[in-house]
CSV table of C-alpha atoms in Angstrom, one decimal:
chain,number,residue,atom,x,y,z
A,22,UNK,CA,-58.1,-188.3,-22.9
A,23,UNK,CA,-60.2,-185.8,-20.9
A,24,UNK,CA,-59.8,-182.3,-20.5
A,25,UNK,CA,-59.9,-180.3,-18.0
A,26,UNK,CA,-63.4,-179.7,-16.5
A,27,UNK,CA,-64.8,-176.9,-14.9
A,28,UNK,CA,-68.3,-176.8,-13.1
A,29,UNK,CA,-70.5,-174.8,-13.3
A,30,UNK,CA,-70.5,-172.7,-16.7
A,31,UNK,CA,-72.1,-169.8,-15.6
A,32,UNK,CA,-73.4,-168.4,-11.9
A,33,UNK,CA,-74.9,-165.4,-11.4
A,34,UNK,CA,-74.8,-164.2,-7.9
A,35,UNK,CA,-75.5,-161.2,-5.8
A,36,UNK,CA,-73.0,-158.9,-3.6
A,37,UNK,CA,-72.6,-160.1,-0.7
A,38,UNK,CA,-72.6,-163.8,-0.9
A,39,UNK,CA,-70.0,-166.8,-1.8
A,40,UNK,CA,-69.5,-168.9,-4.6
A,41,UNK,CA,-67.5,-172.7,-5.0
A,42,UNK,CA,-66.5,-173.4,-8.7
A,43,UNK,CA,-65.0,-177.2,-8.8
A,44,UNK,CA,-62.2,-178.2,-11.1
A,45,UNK,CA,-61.3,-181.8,-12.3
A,46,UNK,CA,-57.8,-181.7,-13.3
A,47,UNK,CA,-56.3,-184.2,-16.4
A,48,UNK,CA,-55.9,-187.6,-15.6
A,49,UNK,CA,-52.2,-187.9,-13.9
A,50,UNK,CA,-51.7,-184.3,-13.6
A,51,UNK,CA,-51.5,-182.5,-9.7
A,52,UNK,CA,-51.0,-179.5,-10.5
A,53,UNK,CA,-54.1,-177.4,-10.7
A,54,UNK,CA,-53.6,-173.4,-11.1
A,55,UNK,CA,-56.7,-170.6,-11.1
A,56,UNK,CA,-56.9,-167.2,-13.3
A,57,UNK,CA,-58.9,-165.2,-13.2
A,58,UNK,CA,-59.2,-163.5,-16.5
A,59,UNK,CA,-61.8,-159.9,-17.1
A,60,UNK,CA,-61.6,-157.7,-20.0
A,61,UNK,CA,-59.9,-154.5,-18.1
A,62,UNK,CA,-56.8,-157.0,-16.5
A,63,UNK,CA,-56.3,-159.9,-18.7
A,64,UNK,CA,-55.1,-163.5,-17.3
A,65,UNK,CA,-54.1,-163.1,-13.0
A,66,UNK,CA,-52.7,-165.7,-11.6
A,67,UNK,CA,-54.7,-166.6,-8.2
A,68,UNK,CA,-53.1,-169.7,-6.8
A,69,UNK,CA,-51.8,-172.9,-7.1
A,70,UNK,CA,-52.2,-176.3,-5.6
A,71,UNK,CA,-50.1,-179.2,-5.8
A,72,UNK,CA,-50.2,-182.8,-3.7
A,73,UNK,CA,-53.3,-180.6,-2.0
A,74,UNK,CA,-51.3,-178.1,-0.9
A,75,UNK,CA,-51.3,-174.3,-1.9
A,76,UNK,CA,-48.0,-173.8,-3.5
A,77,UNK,CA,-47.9,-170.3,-4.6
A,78,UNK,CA,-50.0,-167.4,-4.5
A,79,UNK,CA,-51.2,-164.6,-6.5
A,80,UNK,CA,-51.8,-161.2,-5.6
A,81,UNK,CA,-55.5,-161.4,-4.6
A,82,UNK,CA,-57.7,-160.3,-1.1
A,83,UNK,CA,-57.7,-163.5,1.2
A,84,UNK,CA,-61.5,-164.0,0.3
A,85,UNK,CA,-60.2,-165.9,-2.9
A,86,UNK,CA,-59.7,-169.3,-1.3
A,87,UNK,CA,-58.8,-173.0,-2.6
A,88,UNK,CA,-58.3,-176.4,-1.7
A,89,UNK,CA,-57.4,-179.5,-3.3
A,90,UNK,CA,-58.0,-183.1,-2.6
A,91,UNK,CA,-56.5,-186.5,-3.1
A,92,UNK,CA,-57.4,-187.4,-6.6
A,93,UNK,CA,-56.0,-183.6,-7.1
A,94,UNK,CA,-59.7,-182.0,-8.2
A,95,UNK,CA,-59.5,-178.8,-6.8
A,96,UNK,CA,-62.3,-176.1,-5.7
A,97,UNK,CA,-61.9,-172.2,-5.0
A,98,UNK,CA,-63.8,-170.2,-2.9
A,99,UNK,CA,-64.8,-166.9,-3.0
A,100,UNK,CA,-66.4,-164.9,-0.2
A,101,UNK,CA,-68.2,-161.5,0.0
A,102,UNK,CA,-68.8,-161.3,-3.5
A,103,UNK,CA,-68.5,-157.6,-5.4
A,104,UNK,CA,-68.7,-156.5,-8.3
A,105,UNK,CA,-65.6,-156.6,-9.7
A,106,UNK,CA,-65.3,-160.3,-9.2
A,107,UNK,CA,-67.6,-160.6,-12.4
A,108,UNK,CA,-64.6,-162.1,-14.0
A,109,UNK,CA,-63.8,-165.6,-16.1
A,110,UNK,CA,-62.7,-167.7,-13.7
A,111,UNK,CA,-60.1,-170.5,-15.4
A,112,UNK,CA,-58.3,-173.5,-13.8
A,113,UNK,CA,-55.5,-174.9,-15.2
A,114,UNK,CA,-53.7,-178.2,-14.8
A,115,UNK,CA,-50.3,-179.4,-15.6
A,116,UNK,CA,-48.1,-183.1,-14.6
A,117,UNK,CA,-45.9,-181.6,-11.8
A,118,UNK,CA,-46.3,-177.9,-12.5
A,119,UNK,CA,-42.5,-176.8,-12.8
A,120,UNK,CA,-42.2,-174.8,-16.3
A,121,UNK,CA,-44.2,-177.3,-18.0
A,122,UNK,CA,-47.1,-175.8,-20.4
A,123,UNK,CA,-50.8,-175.7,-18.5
A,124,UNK,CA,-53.6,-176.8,-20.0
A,125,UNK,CA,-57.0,-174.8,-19.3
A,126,UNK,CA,-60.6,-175.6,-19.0
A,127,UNK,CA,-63.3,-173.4,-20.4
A,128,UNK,CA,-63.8,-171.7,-17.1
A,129,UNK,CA,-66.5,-170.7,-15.2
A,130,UNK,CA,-68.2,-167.1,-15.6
A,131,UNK,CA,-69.1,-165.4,-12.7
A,132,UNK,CA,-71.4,-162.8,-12.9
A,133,UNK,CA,-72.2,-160.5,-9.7
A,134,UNK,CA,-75.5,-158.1,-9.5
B,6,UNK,CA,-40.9,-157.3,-12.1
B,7,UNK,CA,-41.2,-160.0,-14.6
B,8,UNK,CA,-43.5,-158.0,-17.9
B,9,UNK,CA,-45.0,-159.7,-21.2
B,10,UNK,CA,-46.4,-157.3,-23.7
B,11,UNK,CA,-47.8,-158.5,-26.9
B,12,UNK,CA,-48.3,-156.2,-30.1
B,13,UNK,CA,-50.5,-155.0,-32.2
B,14,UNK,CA,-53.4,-155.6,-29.9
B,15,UNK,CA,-55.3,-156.7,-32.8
B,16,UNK,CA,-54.7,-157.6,-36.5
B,17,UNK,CA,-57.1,-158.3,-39.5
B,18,UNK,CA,-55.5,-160.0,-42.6
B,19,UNK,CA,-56.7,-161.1,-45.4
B,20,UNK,CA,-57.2,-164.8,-45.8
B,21,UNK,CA,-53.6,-166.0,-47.3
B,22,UNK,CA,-51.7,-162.5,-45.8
B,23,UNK,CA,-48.9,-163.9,-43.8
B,24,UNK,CA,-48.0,-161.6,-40.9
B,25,UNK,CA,-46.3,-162.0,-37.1
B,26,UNK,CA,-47.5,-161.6,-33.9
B,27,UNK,CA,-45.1,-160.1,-30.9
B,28,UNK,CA,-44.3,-161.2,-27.3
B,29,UNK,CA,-41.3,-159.0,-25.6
B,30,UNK,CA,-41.3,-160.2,-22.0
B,31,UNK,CA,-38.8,-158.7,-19.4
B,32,UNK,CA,-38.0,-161.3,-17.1
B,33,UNK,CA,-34.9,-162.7,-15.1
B,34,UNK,CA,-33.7,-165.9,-15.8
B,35,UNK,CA,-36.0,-166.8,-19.0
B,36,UNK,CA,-37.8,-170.7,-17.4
B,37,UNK,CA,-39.4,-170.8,-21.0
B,38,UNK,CA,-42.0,-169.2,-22.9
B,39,UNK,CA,-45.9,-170.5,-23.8
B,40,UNK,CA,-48.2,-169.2,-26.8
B,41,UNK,CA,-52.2,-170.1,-26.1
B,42,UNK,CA,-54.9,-169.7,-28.8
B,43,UNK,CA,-57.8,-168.4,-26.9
B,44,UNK,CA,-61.5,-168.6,-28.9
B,45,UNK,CA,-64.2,-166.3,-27.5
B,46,UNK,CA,-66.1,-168.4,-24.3
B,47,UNK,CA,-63.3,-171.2,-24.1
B,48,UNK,CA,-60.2,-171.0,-22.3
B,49,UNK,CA,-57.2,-170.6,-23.9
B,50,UNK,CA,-55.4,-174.1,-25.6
B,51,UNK,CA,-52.1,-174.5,-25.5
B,52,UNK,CA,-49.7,-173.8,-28.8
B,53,UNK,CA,-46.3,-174.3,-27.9
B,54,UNK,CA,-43.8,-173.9,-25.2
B,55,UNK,CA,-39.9,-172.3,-25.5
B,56,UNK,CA,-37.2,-172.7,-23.4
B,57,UNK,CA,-33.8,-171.2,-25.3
B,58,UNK,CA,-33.0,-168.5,-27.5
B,59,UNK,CA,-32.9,-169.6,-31.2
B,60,UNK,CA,-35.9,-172.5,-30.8
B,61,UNK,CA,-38.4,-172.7,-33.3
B,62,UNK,CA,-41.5,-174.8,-33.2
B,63,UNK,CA,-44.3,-175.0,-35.9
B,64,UNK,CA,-47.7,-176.3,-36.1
B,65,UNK,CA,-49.7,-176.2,-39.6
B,66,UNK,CA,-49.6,-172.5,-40.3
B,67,UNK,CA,-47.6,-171.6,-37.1
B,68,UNK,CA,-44.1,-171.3,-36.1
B,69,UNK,CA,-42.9,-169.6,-33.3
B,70,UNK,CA,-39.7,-168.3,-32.4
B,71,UNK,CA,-37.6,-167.4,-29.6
B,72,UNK,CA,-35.1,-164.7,-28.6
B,73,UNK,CA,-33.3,-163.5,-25.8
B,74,UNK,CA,-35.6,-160.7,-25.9
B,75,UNK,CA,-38.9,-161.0,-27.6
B,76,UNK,CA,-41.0,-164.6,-29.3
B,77,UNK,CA,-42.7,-164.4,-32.8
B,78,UNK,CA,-45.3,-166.3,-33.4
B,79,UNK,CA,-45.3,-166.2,-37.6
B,80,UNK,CA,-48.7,-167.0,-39.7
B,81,UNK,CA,-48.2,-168.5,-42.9
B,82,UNK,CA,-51.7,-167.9,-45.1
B,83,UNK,CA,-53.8,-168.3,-42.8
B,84,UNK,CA,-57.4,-168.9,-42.9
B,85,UNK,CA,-60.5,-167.6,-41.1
B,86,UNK,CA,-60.3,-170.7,-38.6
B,87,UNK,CA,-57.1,-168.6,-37.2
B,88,UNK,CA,-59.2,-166.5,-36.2
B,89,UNK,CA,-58.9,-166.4,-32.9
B,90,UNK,CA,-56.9,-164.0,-29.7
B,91,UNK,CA,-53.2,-165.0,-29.2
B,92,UNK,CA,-51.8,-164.6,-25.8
B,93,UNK,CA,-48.2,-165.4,-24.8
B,94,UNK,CA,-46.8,-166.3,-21.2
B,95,UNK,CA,-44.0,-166.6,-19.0
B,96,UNK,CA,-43.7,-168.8,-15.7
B,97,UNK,CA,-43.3,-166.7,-12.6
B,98,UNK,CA,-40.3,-166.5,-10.0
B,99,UNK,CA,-38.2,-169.8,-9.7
B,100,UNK,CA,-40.0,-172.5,-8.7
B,101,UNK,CA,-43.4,-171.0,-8.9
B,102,UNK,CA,-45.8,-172.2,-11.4
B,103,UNK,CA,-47.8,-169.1,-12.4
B,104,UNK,CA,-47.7,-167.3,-15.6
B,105,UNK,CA,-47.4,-164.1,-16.4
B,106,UNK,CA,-49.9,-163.2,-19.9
B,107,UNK,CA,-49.6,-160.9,-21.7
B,108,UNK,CA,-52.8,-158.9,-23.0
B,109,UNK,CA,-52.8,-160.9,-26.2
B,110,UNK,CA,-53.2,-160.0,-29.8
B,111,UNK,CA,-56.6,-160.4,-31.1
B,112,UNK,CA,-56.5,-161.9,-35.3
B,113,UNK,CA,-59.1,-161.7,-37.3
B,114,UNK,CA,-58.7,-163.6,-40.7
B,115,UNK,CA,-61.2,-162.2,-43.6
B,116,UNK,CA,-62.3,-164.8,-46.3
């Protein structure tokens, strides 16, 4: 069974501009959950979507965005890039998301200049 | 506000020197409690998952525990392939699927 997948690997970008990292979820699981993980903060929670709808939300400016879509891959957005969004971006999926253990992709690190 | 904090921030051992890794969490209303093994450039892989005080789970040279207040995660001789940062989590408010991590503990097994 497939893991979770997370495209692209690696981006380097400048301030300023935006960035789309994709996420294919498990097979049968729609749930999908973003982190955001650096060396200085650990693991954040970003958000959560579920039946492509954003069902919680972490504690992050509103130029962190996401969607899902039917077959539950999910995207996030980020907008005016700075600096300190160099980060590891991870997605995570689970089956229905309630207290039930997420698995994570390898993430996709995000490097601003 | 919900807390995880994990000690020591980082352990060597000798290969075969069992030892145990810490999770105290602070939360109300305990919805269950994850350990991920994290290697350096992969995201973390899930371990195990507790929901009541007094569970144990085990996995080769792993077996964590549970209490009201705090987890264990207990290595048993481990090897250099444990090698490897620990992190431990709790889900968020009811009904909300995000985890809280805690900073993890970083184990570093010496042949």
């Amino acid at each position: 069974k497939a893991g979770v997948t997370q495209t692209p690997r690696y981006l380097i970008k400048t301030r300023g501009q935006q960035v789309t990292l994709s996420c294919s979820p498990i097979s049968g699981h729609r749930s999908v959950s973003w982190y955001q993980q650096t060396p200085g903060q650990g693991l954040q929670f970003l958000f959560e979507y579920f039946s492509e709808t954003q069902r919680n939300k972490g504690n992050f400016p509103g130029r962190f965005s996401g969607r899902q879509f039917s077959n539950s891959r999910s995207e996030m957005n980020v907008s005016t890039l700075e600096l300190g969004d160099s980060a590891l971006y991870l997605c995570a999926s689970s089956l229905d998301g309630r207290n039930q253990p997420q698995h994570f992709g390898d993430g996709t690190r995000l490097s601003i200049l | 506000e919900d807390q995880v904090t994990q000690s020591p921030e980082a352990l060597r051992l000798q290969e075969g020197e069992s030892s145990s890794l810490n999770c105290s969490y602070t939360v109300s209303g305990l919805r269950g409690l994850f350990w991920y093994r994290q290697d350096p450039g992969k995201g973390p892989e899930f371990l195990f998952t507790l929901y009541s005080a007094g569970e144990e789970k085990e996995k080769e040279r792993l077996k964590a525990t549970l209490t009201k207040k705090e987890s264990f995660l207990h290595i048993t001789a481990p090897k250099p392939e444990d090698s490897a940062t620990y992190l431990c989590a709790v889900p968020g408010q009811t009904g909300a699927n995000n985890l809280f991590f805690g900073t993890g503990t970083r184990l570093t097994v010496i042949p």
